[in-house]
């Protein structure tokens, strides 16, 4: 990640640059005026990911641009992907500049009051780092499928949920399993959800798939309970599925029909989808929580939610994204991002689950950091419902 700090005063600029470096950013550039910053950005072949800029530059001789014009030019010419506004100017001015930038398609990661202190700057920078770390994962969707093939597969009942266990750090007890959909294609084999969920969502076919997952998951929960395995089951939802007005009643009816307590059903929504502006999705989230279901923020730490936004959501737990977890013990520069996300979730009074635990080292580190539960290949891979009983029996005998 490359960051540019624009501030006419040298001491605060240097301090901000140091705070950003301390977050684990390798390259931090500095400019003392908007004119110099603009020239630097235009001359540079490599792009800048984040700009931290003041809005006033009255102290620099010959400076033509103020910070407002600078932000507009950056947005118009796509010279950076994100900006943080740092200013002592009135809040209303800063907020309207932020609105202007967003209207021009520039992502505003936040605005902070000067003087810049680590408490306000660090969280914003760490979250941008986390987003970048998660990005390659989101891009890895290469299998090509069409809506027509999806429609056929729904009809032919080719979608099956697999289940991945999650266990408590403290004593290794199995607390829940997450349903992860797979497409059992007769010729192409098992197709992962990343290859078809976005298309299903965009073409209005996801509700049918979600119905299959919900139905099978709750039926399995009952089967496992009858076998003496009393665990919760979690199901992934998108913002689109949350906009279905009948969803809470449907889930409640399924749980009642199979005699499954509401708190044994957890719905997962990614952080990006959770911070929805859709009033219908917000209504569904509130109702799901009011009805006693568990609500999980998935891929936590990769969104751009502020503490304030997150405080206004009704979640019960946070699943720390695997991009922050897997192998992090070997990358001390990323520990800060993980620690920050974990602490944010704890501040919000959420139960914490680490995704992507692949090794004993991941396990030990996350347990030591106070994370409540673990999920990942080190514990178990996702498996068909039929295999959960055998796995659960074996797991208890296994020392951690
Ligand atoms: P997710 O909900 O964050 O699920 C975790 C993903 O991480 C799963 O990928 C899981 O197999 C994988 N994983 C688990 N442990 C490890 C590990 O230790 N290392 C690594 N590298 N990966 C691990 P999967 O099954 O491919 O699912 C990808 C995403 O697709 C899910 O991410 C979820 O957002 C979405 N998805 C899956 N099933 C459904 C569904 O039924 N409905 C919806 N709307 N989305 C679903
Ligand atoms: Mg999930
Ligand atoms: Mg996740």
Short mmCIF file of C-alpha atoms and ligand atoms in Angstrom, two decimals:
data_model
loop_
_atom_site.label_atom_id
_atom_site.label_comp_id
_atom_site.label_asym_id
_atom_site.label_seq_id
_atom_site.Cartn_x
_atom_site.Cartn_y
_atom_site.Cartn_z
CA UNK A 1 0.00 0.00 0.00
CA UNK A 2 1.24 3.52 -0.87
CA UNK A 3 0.05 6.50 1.09
CA UNK A 4 0.50 10.23 0.49
CA UNK A 5 0.30 12.75 3.34
CA UNK A 6 -0.42 16.36 2.35
CA UNK A 7 0.09 18.99 5.06
CA UNK A 8 1.79 22.35 4.91
CA UNK A 9 3.32 22.03 8.36
CA UNK A 10 6.32 19.78 8.54
CA UNK A 11 6.02 18.47 12.09
CA UNK A 12 2.41 17.25 11.90
CA UNK A 13 3.09 15.85 8.42
CA UNK A 14 6.11 13.87 9.61
CA UNK A 15 4.17 12.64 12.62
CA UNK A 16 1.26 11.47 10.48
CA UNK A 17 3.67 9.72 8.11
CA UNK A 18 5.29 7.95 11.05
CA UNK A 19 1.92 6.82 12.45
CA UNK A 20 1.05 5.38 9.05
CA UNK A 21 4.39 3.57 8.77
CA UNK A 22 3.85 2.16 12.24
CA UNK A 23 0.66 0.54 10.94
CA UNK A 24 2.78 -1.53 8.55
CA UNK A 25 2.53 0.62 5.40
CA UNK A 26 5.76 0.27 3.45
CA UNK A 27 5.70 3.46 1.43
CA UNK A 28 4.57 6.86 2.69
CA UNK A 29 5.07 9.94 0.50
CA UNK A 30 4.81 13.51 1.71
CA UNK A 31 3.87 16.82 0.09
CA UNK A 32 3.68 20.29 1.65
CA UNK A 33 0.97 21.70 -0.59
CA UNK A 34 -1.89 20.57 -2.79
CA UNK A 35 -0.03 21.83 -5.89
CA UNK A 36 3.04 19.75 -5.09
CA UNK A 37 0.89 16.72 -4.24
CA UNK A 38 -0.99 16.99 -7.52
CA UNK A 39 2.20 17.31 -9.54
CA UNK A 40 3.61 14.30 -7.71
CA UNK A 41 0.52 12.18 -8.37
CA UNK A 42 0.41 13.12 -12.04
CA UNK A 43 4.10 12.40 -12.57
CA UNK A 44 3.98 9.09 -10.75
CA UNK A 45 3.47 5.87 -12.65
CA UNK A 46 2.65 3.83 -9.59
CA UNK A 47 -0.75 4.70 -8.15
CA UNK A 48 -1.33 5.93 -4.62
CA UNK A 49 -3.85 3.94 -2.61
CA UNK A 50 -4.65 6.44 0.08
CA UNK A 51 -4.24 10.19 0.50
CA UNK A 52 -4.39 11.85 3.91
CA UNK A 53 -4.88 15.55 3.29
CA UNK A 54 -5.54 18.80 5.08
CA UNK A 55 -7.93 21.26 3.41
CA UNK A 56 -6.12 24.57 4.03
CA UNK A 57 -2.82 25.51 2.44
CA UNK A 58 -2.64 29.28 3.07
CA UNK A 59 0.86 29.26 4.50
CA UNK A 60 2.68 28.05 1.39
CA UNK A 61 3.94 30.83 -0.88
CA UNK A 62 2.60 30.55 -4.42
CA UNK A 63 0.12 27.78 -3.59
CA UNK A 64 -2.85 27.96 -5.90
CA UNK A 65 -4.99 25.04 -4.92
CA UNK A 66 -6.77 24.62 -1.63
CA UNK A 67 -7.53 21.16 -0.30
CA UNK A 68 -11.08 21.25 -1.64
CA UNK A 69 -9.93 21.75 -5.24
CA UNK A 70 -7.23 19.14 -4.67
CA UNK A 71 -9.74 16.51 -3.56
CA UNK A 72 -11.94 17.32 -6.57
CA UNK A 73 -9.04 16.93 -9.01
CA UNK A 74 -7.96 13.67 -7.41
CA UNK A 75 -11.52 12.37 -7.75
CA UNK A 76 -12.01 13.61 -11.33
CA UNK A 77 -8.76 12.11 -12.55
CA UNK A 78 -8.90 8.95 -10.38
CA UNK A 79 -5.45 9.68 -8.96
CA UNK A 80 -6.05 7.65 -5.81
CA UNK A 81 -8.60 5.15 -4.60
CA UNK A 82 -9.22 6.58 -1.15
CA UNK A 83 -8.87 9.75 0.84
CA UNK A 84 -8.88 10.68 4.51
CA UNK A 85 -9.66 14.31 5.25
CA UNK A 86 -7.73 15.68 8.21
CA UNK A 87 -8.57 19.25 9.07
CA UNK A 88 -9.11 21.77 11.82
CA UNK A 89 -11.82 23.40 9.67
CA UNK A 90 -15.43 23.21 10.85
CA UNK A 91 -16.98 19.74 10.71
CA UNK A 92 -19.72 20.87 8.35
CA UNK A 93 -17.13 21.99 5.79
CA UNK A 94 -15.22 18.72 6.04
CA UNK A 95 -18.44 16.73 5.73
CA UNK A 96 -19.51 18.59 2.61
CA UNK A 97 -16.11 18.04 1.01
CA UNK A 98 -16.48 14.34 1.83
CA UNK A 99 -19.92 14.34 0.18
CA UNK A 100 -18.51 16.05 -2.91
CA UNK A 101 -15.69 13.50 -3.17
CA UNK A 102 -18.11 10.59 -2.84
CA UNK A 103 -20.39 12.09 -5.48
CA UNK A 104 -17.38 12.09 -7.83
CA UNK A 105 -16.71 8.45 -7.06
CA UNK A 106 -13.80 8.88 -4.65
CA UNK A 107 -14.00 6.69 -1.58
CA UNK A 108 -13.68 8.70 1.63
CA UNK A 109 -12.24 6.41 4.28
CA UNK A 110 -12.96 8.92 7.00
CA UNK A 111 -12.47 12.45 8.25
CA UNK A 112 -10.58 13.31 11.37
CA UNK A 113 -9.93 16.46 13.35
CA UNK A 114 -6.49 17.96 13.57
CA UNK A 115 -4.20 17.62 15.39
CA UNK A 116 -3.86 14.08 14.09
CA UNK A 117 -3.39 11.53 16.86
CA UNK A 118 -2.79 7.77 16.52
CA UNK A 119 -6.19 7.03 18.12
CA UNK A 120 -8.07 8.52 15.16
CA UNK A 121 -5.68 7.88 12.28
CA UNK A 122 -4.57 4.31 13.06
CA UNK A 123 -7.99 2.64 12.89
CA UNK A 124 -8.71 4.20 9.49
CA UNK A 125 -5.36 3.16 8.03
CA UNK A 126 -5.53 -0.34 9.51
CA UNK A 127 -8.93 -0.90 7.98
CA UNK A 128 -7.67 0.12 4.56
CA UNK A 129 -4.78 -2.31 4.95
CA UNK A 130 -7.22 -5.05 5.89
CA UNK A 131 -9.34 -4.36 2.84
CA UNK A 132 -6.35 -4.60 0.59
CA UNK A 133 -5.29 -7.88 2.12
CA UNK A 134 -8.74 -9.34 1.48
CA UNK A 135 -8.89 -8.13 -2.13
CA UNK A 136 -7.07 -11.01 -3.89
CA UNK A 137 -9.55 -13.42 -2.32
CA UNK A 138 -12.50 -11.57 -3.75
CA UNK A 139 -10.98 -11.63 -7.22
CA UNK A 140 -10.35 -15.39 -7.25
CA UNK A 141 -13.61 -16.27 -8.94
CA UNK A 142 -12.67 -17.83 -12.21
CA UNK A 143 -15.04 -20.71 -13.07
CA UNK A 144 -17.46 -19.46 -15.68
CA UNK A 145 -21.17 -20.26 -15.31
CA UNK A 146 -24.35 -18.81 -16.82
CA UNK A 147 -27.71 -17.94 -15.28
CA UNK A 148 -29.32 -20.59 -17.47
CA UNK A 149 -27.03 -23.28 -16.04
CA UNK A 150 -27.85 -22.08 -12.53
CA UNK A 151 -31.58 -22.29 -13.19
CA UNK A 152 -31.18 -25.81 -14.44
CA UNK A 153 -29.06 -26.79 -11.43
CA UNK A 154 -31.66 -25.46 -8.99
CA UNK A 155 -34.32 -27.48 -10.76
CA UNK A 156 -32.11 -30.59 -10.78
CA UNK A 157 -31.35 -30.14 -7.04
CA UNK A 158 -27.60 -29.99 -7.59
CA UNK A 159 -26.93 -27.60 -4.68
CA UNK A 160 -25.80 -29.15 -1.41
CA UNK A 161 -24.58 -27.42 1.73
CA UNK A 162 -21.31 -28.65 3.24
CA UNK A 163 -20.69 -27.89 6.90
CA UNK A 164 -17.57 -26.55 8.54
CA UNK A 165 -17.29 -26.88 12.34
CA UNK A 166 -16.23 -24.13 14.65
CA UNK A 167 -14.89 -24.79 18.12
CA UNK A 168 -14.33 -22.91 21.37
CA UNK A 169 -10.78 -21.88 22.15
CA UNK A 170 -11.03 -22.52 25.84
CA UNK A 171 -11.92 -26.22 25.78
CA UNK A 172 -12.22 -27.22 22.13
CA UNK A 173 -15.99 -27.79 22.40
CA UNK A 174 -17.85 -27.78 19.08
CA UNK A 175 -20.27 -24.84 19.18
CA UNK A 176 -21.59 -24.56 15.63
CA UNK A 177 -21.18 -25.48 12.00
CA UNK A 178 -21.34 -23.08 9.06
CA UNK A 179 -23.29 -24.14 5.99
CA UNK A 180 -21.24 -23.52 2.84
CA UNK A 181 -23.03 -24.22 -0.40
CA UNK A 182 -21.49 -26.39 -3.11
CA UNK A 183 -22.76 -27.09 -6.59
CA UNK A 184 -22.43 -30.78 -7.38
CA UNK A 185 -22.11 -30.52 -11.12
CA UNK A 186 -22.52 -33.88 -12.91
CA UNK A 187 -19.60 -33.19 -15.27
CA UNK A 188 -17.55 -30.43 -13.69
CA UNK A 189 -17.50 -31.78 -10.14
CA UNK A 190 -17.84 -29.67 -7.01
CA UNK A 191 -18.09 -25.96 -7.85
CA UNK A 192 -17.33 -23.51 -4.99
CA UNK A 193 -19.79 -20.73 -4.07
CA UNK A 194 -17.47 -17.92 -5.18
CA UNK A 195 -18.08 -19.06 -8.76
CA UNK A 196 -21.85 -18.69 -8.72
CA UNK A 197 -23.20 -16.75 -5.67
CA UNK A 198 -22.57 -13.29 -7.20
CA UNK A 199 -24.28 -14.34 -10.45
CA UNK A 200 -27.16 -16.00 -8.58
CA UNK A 201 -27.60 -12.82 -6.53
CA UNK A 202 -27.57 -10.58 -9.60
CA UNK A 203 -29.99 -12.75 -11.58
CA UNK A 204 -32.59 -13.22 -8.85
CA UNK A 205 -31.81 -16.92 -8.33
CA UNK A 206 -30.15 -16.72 -4.93
CA UNK A 207 -33.39 -16.92 -2.95
CA UNK A 208 -33.99 -20.43 -4.28
CA UNK A 209 -30.48 -21.48 -3.28
CA UNK A 210 -30.81 -19.83 0.17
CA UNK A 211 -34.06 -21.74 0.71
CA UNK A 212 -32.27 -25.03 0.03
CA UNK A 213 -29.46 -24.13 2.45
CA UNK A 214 -31.85 -23.02 5.20
CA UNK A 215 -34.04 -26.08 4.87
CA UNK A 216 -31.19 -28.58 4.79
CA UNK A 217 -29.25 -26.83 7.58
CA UNK A 218 -32.14 -26.76 10.02
CA UNK A 219 -33.09 -30.35 9.18
CA UNK A 220 -29.49 -31.39 9.85
CA UNK A 221 -29.42 -29.44 13.12
CA UNK A 222 -32.34 -31.57 14.30
CA UNK A 223 -30.69 -34.81 13.13
CA UNK A 224 -27.44 -33.95 14.94
CA UNK A 225 -29.29 -32.99 18.11
CA UNK A 226 -31.06 -36.33 18.05
CA UNK A 227 -27.59 -37.92 17.86
CA UNK A 228 -26.59 -35.98 20.98
CA UNK A 229 -24.66 -33.25 19.13
CA UNK A 230 -26.27 -30.00 20.23
CA UNK A 231 -24.73 -27.34 18.02
CA UNK A 232 -25.86 -24.19 16.25
CA UNK A 233 -25.92 -23.93 12.47
CA UNK A 234 -25.07 -20.76 10.58
CA UNK A 235 -26.22 -19.76 7.11
CA UNK A 236 -24.80 -17.03 4.86
CA UNK A 237 -27.13 -14.32 3.56
CA UNK A 238 -26.51 -11.42 1.18
CA UNK A 239 -27.99 -7.94 1.30
CA UNK A 240 -30.34 -9.08 -1.47
CA UNK A 241 -31.69 -11.99 0.57
CA UNK A 242 -32.20 -9.67 3.54
CA UNK A 243 -34.53 -7.59 1.44
CA UNK A 244 -37.02 -10.46 1.25
CA UNK A 245 -39.85 -9.48 3.58
CA UNK A 246 -40.85 -13.11 4.28
CA UNK A 247 -37.37 -14.24 5.38
CA UNK A 248 -37.59 -13.98 9.22
CA UNK A 249 -40.98 -15.72 9.28
CA UNK A 250 -39.70 -18.44 6.98
CA UNK A 251 -36.66 -19.16 9.13
CA UNK A 252 -38.79 -19.09 12.29
CA UNK A 253 -41.27 -21.54 10.76
CA UNK A 254 -38.46 -23.93 9.77
CA UNK A 255 -36.90 -23.77 13.25
CA UNK A 256 -40.26 -24.38 14.94
CA UNK A 257 -41.13 -27.22 12.60
CA UNK A 258 -37.91 -29.05 13.51
CA UNK A 259 -37.94 -28.07 17.19
CA UNK A 260 -34.75 -26.05 16.93
CA UNK A 261 -34.31 -23.14 19.38
CA UNK A 262 -33.90 -19.74 17.74
CA UNK A 263 -30.46 -19.16 19.22
CA UNK A 264 -29.27 -22.34 17.50
CA UNK A 265 -29.72 -20.66 14.12
CA UNK A 266 -27.18 -17.98 13.13
CA UNK A 267 -27.38 -15.81 10.03
CA UNK A 268 -24.12 -14.48 8.59
CA UNK A 269 -23.90 -11.28 6.57
CA UNK A 270 -20.61 -9.82 5.29
CA UNK A 271 -19.50 -6.54 6.81
CA UNK A 272 -19.99 -4.77 3.49
CA UNK A 273 -23.58 -6.06 3.20
CA UNK A 274 -24.27 -5.49 6.90
CA UNK A 275 -23.72 -1.76 6.58
CA UNK A 276 -26.53 -1.63 4.10
CA UNK A 277 -28.43 1.52 3.34
CA UNK A 278 -31.47 -0.49 2.31
CA UNK A 279 -34.23 0.10 4.88
CA UNK A 280 -35.72 -3.30 4.03
CA UNK A 281 -32.49 -5.14 4.80
CA UNK A 282 -32.16 -3.13 8.05
CA UNK A 283 -35.71 -4.08 8.98
CA UNK A 284 -34.96 -7.77 8.39
CA UNK A 285 -31.76 -7.63 10.47
CA UNK A 286 -33.58 -5.99 13.36
CA UNK A 287 -36.42 -8.51 13.18
CA UNK A 288 -34.08 -11.51 13.02
CA UNK A 289 -32.35 -10.29 16.17
CA UNK A 290 -35.64 -9.46 17.91
CA UNK A 291 -36.81 -12.99 17.15
CA UNK A 292 -33.77 -14.41 18.94
CA UNK A 293 -31.62 -15.64 16.05
CA UNK A 294 -27.85 -15.22 16.14
CA UNK A 295 -26.49 -12.59 13.76
CA UNK A 296 -22.92 -12.73 12.58
CA UNK A 297 -20.84 -10.07 10.77
CA UNK A 298 -18.88 -12.14 8.28
CA UNK A 299 -15.47 -11.15 6.88
CA UNK A 300 -15.13 -8.68 9.74
CA UNK A 301 -12.27 -6.24 9.36
CA UNK A 302 -12.49 -5.92 5.58
CA UNK A 303 -15.30 -3.39 5.31
CA UNK A 304 -15.16 0.32 5.79
CA UNK A 305 -17.65 0.48 8.64
CA UNK A 306 -16.89 3.06 11.29
CA UNK A 307 -17.37 2.27 14.95
CA UNK A 308 -20.45 4.46 14.91
CA UNK A 309 -22.03 2.64 11.95
CA UNK A 310 -21.26 -0.74 13.46
CA UNK A 311 -22.78 0.29 16.78
CA UNK A 312 -26.09 0.78 15.01
CA UNK A 313 -26.28 -2.80 13.77
CA UNK A 314 -27.90 -5.62 15.75
CA UNK A 315 -25.16 -8.26 15.52
CA UNK A 316 -24.25 -10.84 18.16
CA UNK A 317 -20.88 -12.00 16.82
CA UNK A 318 -18.07 -11.13 14.43
CA UNK A 319 -16.12 -13.52 12.22
CA UNK A 320 -12.66 -12.06 11.74
CA UNK A 321 -11.77 -12.40 8.07
CA UNK A 322 -9.30 -15.09 7.11
CA UNK A 323 -7.09 -12.60 5.26
CA UNK A 324 -6.24 -11.12 8.67
CA UNK A 325 -5.80 -14.48 10.38
CA UNK A 326 -4.13 -17.12 8.21
CA UNK A 327 -0.39 -17.22 8.80
CA UNK A 328 -0.37 -13.88 10.57
CA UNK A 329 2.12 -15.04 13.23
CA UNK A 330 4.81 -14.94 10.52
CA UNK A 331 3.92 -11.40 9.48
CA UNK A 332 4.39 -9.09 12.44
CA UNK A 333 3.58 -6.05 10.29
CA UNK A 334 -0.01 -7.31 9.95
CA UNK A 335 -0.50 -8.18 13.61
CA UNK A 336 -1.67 -4.63 14.24
CA UNK A 337 -4.51 -4.99 11.75
CA UNK A 338 -5.64 -8.23 13.37
CA UNK A 339 -5.37 -6.83 16.88
CA UNK A 340 -7.32 -3.76 15.90
CA UNK A 341 -10.17 -5.74 14.32
CA UNK A 342 -10.37 -8.11 17.24
CA UNK A 343 -10.43 -5.25 19.71
CA UNK A 344 -13.09 -3.41 17.71
CA UNK A 345 -15.32 -6.49 17.79
CA UNK A 346 -14.76 -6.86 21.53
CA UNK A 347 -15.55 -3.16 22.08
CA UNK A 348 -18.83 -3.78 20.28
CA UNK A 349 -19.54 -6.63 22.73
CA UNK A 350 -19.53 -9.22 19.99
CA UNK A 351 -18.48 -12.82 20.36
CA UNK A 352 -15.38 -13.29 18.17
CA UNK A 353 -14.69 -16.14 15.76
CA UNK A 354 -11.46 -16.38 13.78
CA UNK A 355 -11.83 -17.73 10.22
CA UNK A 356 -8.97 -19.34 8.31
CA UNK A 357 -7.18 -21.06 11.20
CA UNK A 358 -4.83 -23.26 9.17
CA UNK A 359 -2.11 -24.19 11.64
CA UNK A 360 -1.35 -24.70 15.29
CA UNK A 361 0.52 -21.39 15.20
CA UNK A 362 -2.66 -19.59 14.00
CA UNK A 363 -4.63 -21.35 16.72
CA UNK A 364 -2.21 -20.48 19.52
CA UNK A 365 -1.89 -16.86 18.49
CA UNK A 366 -5.63 -16.21 18.17
CA UNK A 367 -6.42 -17.99 21.43
CA UNK A 368 -3.77 -15.96 23.18
CA UNK A 369 -5.25 -12.77 21.73
CA UNK A 370 -8.57 -13.59 23.39
CA UNK A 371 -10.58 -14.71 20.36
CA UNK A 372 -13.52 -16.88 21.50
CA UNK A 373 -13.90 -19.44 18.73
CA UNK A 374 -11.88 -20.91 15.85
CA UNK A 375 -12.84 -22.05 12.38
CA UNK A 376 -10.51 -23.26 9.65
CA UNK A 377 -8.76 -26.15 7.97
CA UNK A 378 -6.69 -26.80 11.13
CA UNK A 379 -9.92 -27.72 12.90
CA UNK A 380 -11.79 -29.23 9.94
CA UNK A 381 -12.57 -28.69 6.27
CA UNK A 382 -16.18 -28.20 5.17
CA UNK A 383 -17.80 -31.65 4.85
CA UNK A 384 -21.14 -33.21 3.89
CA UNK A 385 -23.72 -33.34 6.71
CA UNK A 386 -23.35 -37.12 6.93
CA UNK A 387 -19.73 -36.77 8.09
CA UNK A 388 -20.30 -34.37 10.98
CA UNK A 389 -21.20 -37.04 13.53
CA UNK A 390 -18.04 -39.07 12.90
CA UNK A 391 -15.91 -35.97 12.90
CA UNK A 392 -17.38 -34.71 16.18
CA UNK A 393 -16.71 -38.04 17.87
CA UNK A 394 -13.08 -38.05 16.70
CA UNK A 395 -12.47 -34.40 17.54
CA UNK A 396 -13.09 -34.84 21.25
CA UNK A 397 -10.43 -37.48 21.44
CA UNK A 398 -7.90 -35.29 19.68
CA UNK A 399 -5.57 -33.20 21.85
CA UNK A 400 -5.27 -29.58 20.68
P1 LIG B 1 -17.40 -17.25 4.18
O1 LIG B 1 -18.79 -17.26 4.69
O2 LIG B 1 -16.47 -16.27 4.76
O3 LIG B 1 -16.88 -18.74 4.37
C1 LIG B 1 -15.57 -19.09 4.68
C2 LIG B 1 -14.83 -19.58 3.47
O4 LIG B 1 -13.50 -19.86 3.85
C3 LIG B 1 -15.37 -20.88 2.90
O5 LIG B 1 -15.12 -20.85 1.51
C4 LIG B 1 -14.47 -21.91 3.56
O6 LIG B 1 -14.39 -23.13 2.87
C5 LIG B 1 -13.17 -21.20 3.55
N1 LIG B 1 -12.27 -21.64 4.60
C6 LIG B 1 -12.57 -22.17 5.79
N2 LIG B 1 -11.50 -22.44 6.52
C7 LIG B 1 -10.43 -22.06 5.78
C8 LIG B 1 -9.01 -22.11 5.99
O7 LIG B 1 -8.50 -22.52 7.02
N3 LIG B 1 -8.24 -21.62 4.99
C9 LIG B 1 -8.76 -21.15 3.83
N4 LIG B 1 -7.93 -20.71 2.90
N5 LIG B 1 -10.09 -21.09 3.60
C10 LIG B 1 -10.91 -21.55 4.56
P2 LIG B 1 -16.23 -21.27 0.45
O8 LIG B 1 -16.99 -22.45 0.96
O9 LIG B 1 -15.59 -21.32 -0.87
O10 LIG B 1 -17.23 -20.04 0.53
C11 LIG B 1 -16.86 -18.78 0.05
C12 LIG B 1 -17.89 -17.75 0.37
O11 LIG B 1 -19.09 -17.99 -0.37
C13 LIG B 1 -18.33 -17.74 1.83
O12 LIG B 1 -17.39 -17.04 2.58
C14 LIG B 1 -19.66 -17.05 1.74
O13 LIG B 1 -19.51 -15.65 1.70
C15 LIG B 1 -20.18 -17.49 0.38
N6 LIG B 1 -21.18 -18.56 0.58
C16 LIG B 1 -21.00 -19.86 0.84
N7 LIG B 1 -22.18 -20.51 0.95
C17 LIG B 1 -23.14 -19.56 0.78
C18 LIG B 1 -24.58 -19.58 0.80
O14 LIG B 1 -25.24 -20.60 1.04
N8 LIG B 1 -25.22 -18.39 0.58
C19 LIG B 1 -24.53 -17.23 0.37
N9 LIG B 1 -25.23 -16.11 0.18
N10 LIG B 1 -23.18 -17.17 0.35
C20 LIG B 1 -22.50 -18.33 0.56
MG1 LIG B 2 -19.67 -17.11 6.33
MG1 LIG B 3 -15.87 -15.04 5.98
#
